[in-house]
Amino acid sequence: MAALVGSIQPLFVLLLGVPLLGQWIRLTHVVACAVGAAGVGLLVLRSNATLTAIGVLAGMAGALSMAAGIVLTKRWGRPDGVGLLGFTGLQLAVGGIMLLPVTLGC
């Protein structure tokens, strides 16, 4: 089910790109997002599938967080002298550090 909720991430990227990057949303972008989400839905949903509110909200928060990271990275760019692999590692490390208190609290 997380894949189904996470499939709206491209839509979040489109919506965040308007105020943060000054990009325009085109009809082809919206259609591509809808077709992608529908395709994931066809792969994931079954007749016995159940969705819970907390699961949907958690999935949407994760998708929004990832979309914000994508848009802000595009806006700010990589620091000078930092390679793609190092920058990706830094992002993953910061994300892991942010999850550490939640993990230790459980």
Coordinates of C-alpha atoms in Angstrom, one line a residue:
M1 CA 0.0 0.0 0.0
A2 CA 2.9 2.3 0.6
A3 CA 3.7 2.2 -3.1
L4 CA 0.2 3.3 -4.0
V5 CA 0.3 6.3 -1.7
G6 CA 3.9 7.1 -2.7
S7 CA 3.0 7.1 -6.3
I8 CA 1.6 10.6 -5.9
Q9 CA 5.1 11.9 -5.2
P10 CA 5.5 13.2 -8.8
L11 CA 2.4 15.3 -8.3
F12 CA 3.9 16.7 -5.1
V13 CA 7.0 17.6 -7.1
L14 CA 4.9 19.4 -9.7
L15 CA 3.0 21.3 -7.0
L16 CA 6.1 22.3 -5.1
G17 CA 7.9 23.3 -8.3
V18 CA 5.5 26.1 -9.0
P19 CA 6.3 28.3 -5.9
L20 CA 9.9 27.2 -5.4
L21 CA 11.2 26.9 -8.9
G22 CA 8.8 29.1 -10.8
Q23 CA 7.8 26.2 -13.1
W24 CA 4.6 25.9 -15.0
I25 CA 2.4 22.8 -14.8
R26 CA 1.4 21.5 -18.2
L27 CA -1.4 19.2 -19.0
T28 CA 1.0 16.5 -20.1
H29 CA 2.6 16.6 -16.6
V30 CA -0.7 16.1 -14.9
V31 CA -1.7 13.3 -17.3
A32 CA 1.6 11.5 -16.8
C33 CA 1.2 11.7 -13.0
A34 CA -2.4 10.3 -13.2
V35 CA -1.4 7.5 -15.5
G36 CA 1.6 6.6 -13.3
A37 CA -0.5 6.6 -10.1
A38 CA -3.3 4.5 -11.9
G39 CA -0.7 2.0 -13.1
V40 CA 0.7 1.6 -9.6
G41 CA -2.8 1.2 -8.3
L42 CA -3.5 -1.6 -10.8
L43 CA -0.4 -3.4 -9.7
V44 CA -0.9 -3.0 -6.0
L45 CA -4.6 -2.9 -5.2
R46 CA -6.5 -6.2 -4.8
S47 CA -10.1 -6.9 -3.7
N48 CA -9.0 -7.6 -0.2
A49 CA -6.9 -4.5 0.2
T50 CA -7.6 -2.2 3.1
L51 CA -6.3 1.3 3.7
T52 CA -6.0 2.9 7.1
A53 CA -5.9 6.6 7.7
I54 CA -2.6 6.5 9.6
G55 CA -1.0 4.5 6.8
V56 CA -2.2 6.8 4.1
L57 CA -1.1 9.9 6.1
A58 CA 2.3 8.4 6.8
G59 CA 2.7 7.5 3.1
M60 CA 1.7 10.9 2.0
A61 CA 4.1 12.5 4.5
G62 CA 6.9 10.4 3.2
A63 CA 6.1 11.2 -0.4
L64 CA 5.9 14.9 0.4
S65 CA 9.2 14.8 2.2
M66 CA 10.9 13.1 -0.7
A67 CA 9.3 15.6 -3.2
A68 CA 10.5 18.5 -1.1
G69 CA 14.0 17.1 -1.1
I70 CA 14.0 16.7 -4.9
V71 CA 12.7 20.3 -5.5
L72 CA 15.0 21.9 -2.9
T73 CA 18.0 20.1 -4.3
K74 CA 17.1 21.3 -7.7
R75 CA 16.7 24.9 -6.4
W76 CA 19.9 25.0 -4.3
G77 CA 22.1 22.6 -6.2
R78 CA 25.0 20.7 -4.8
P79 CA 27.8 22.4 -2.9
D80 CA 30.9 23.1 -4.9
G81 CA 33.4 20.2 -4.8
V82 CA 30.9 17.6 -3.6
G83 CA 30.3 14.7 -6.0
L84 CA 26.9 13.1 -6.6
L85 CA 27.7 10.1 -4.5
G86 CA 28.9 12.1 -1.5
F87 CA 25.9 14.4 -1.7
T88 CA 23.5 11.5 -1.8
G89 CA 25.3 9.9 1.1
L90 CA 25.0 13.1 3.1
Q91 CA 21.3 13.3 2.4
L92 CA 20.8 9.7 3.5
A93 CA 22.8 10.2 6.7
V94 CA 20.8 13.3 7.6
G95 CA 17.6 11.4 7.0
G96 CA 18.9 8.5 9.2
I97 CA 19.8 10.9 12.0
M98 CA 16.3 12.4 11.9
L99 CA 14.8 9.0 12.2
L100 CA 17.0 7.9 15.1
P101 CA 15.0 9.5 17.9
V102 CA 11.8 7.9 16.6
T103 CA 13.5 4.6 16.3
L104 CA 15.0 4.6 19.8
G105 CA 11.7 5.8 21.3
C106 CA 9.8 2.7 20.0

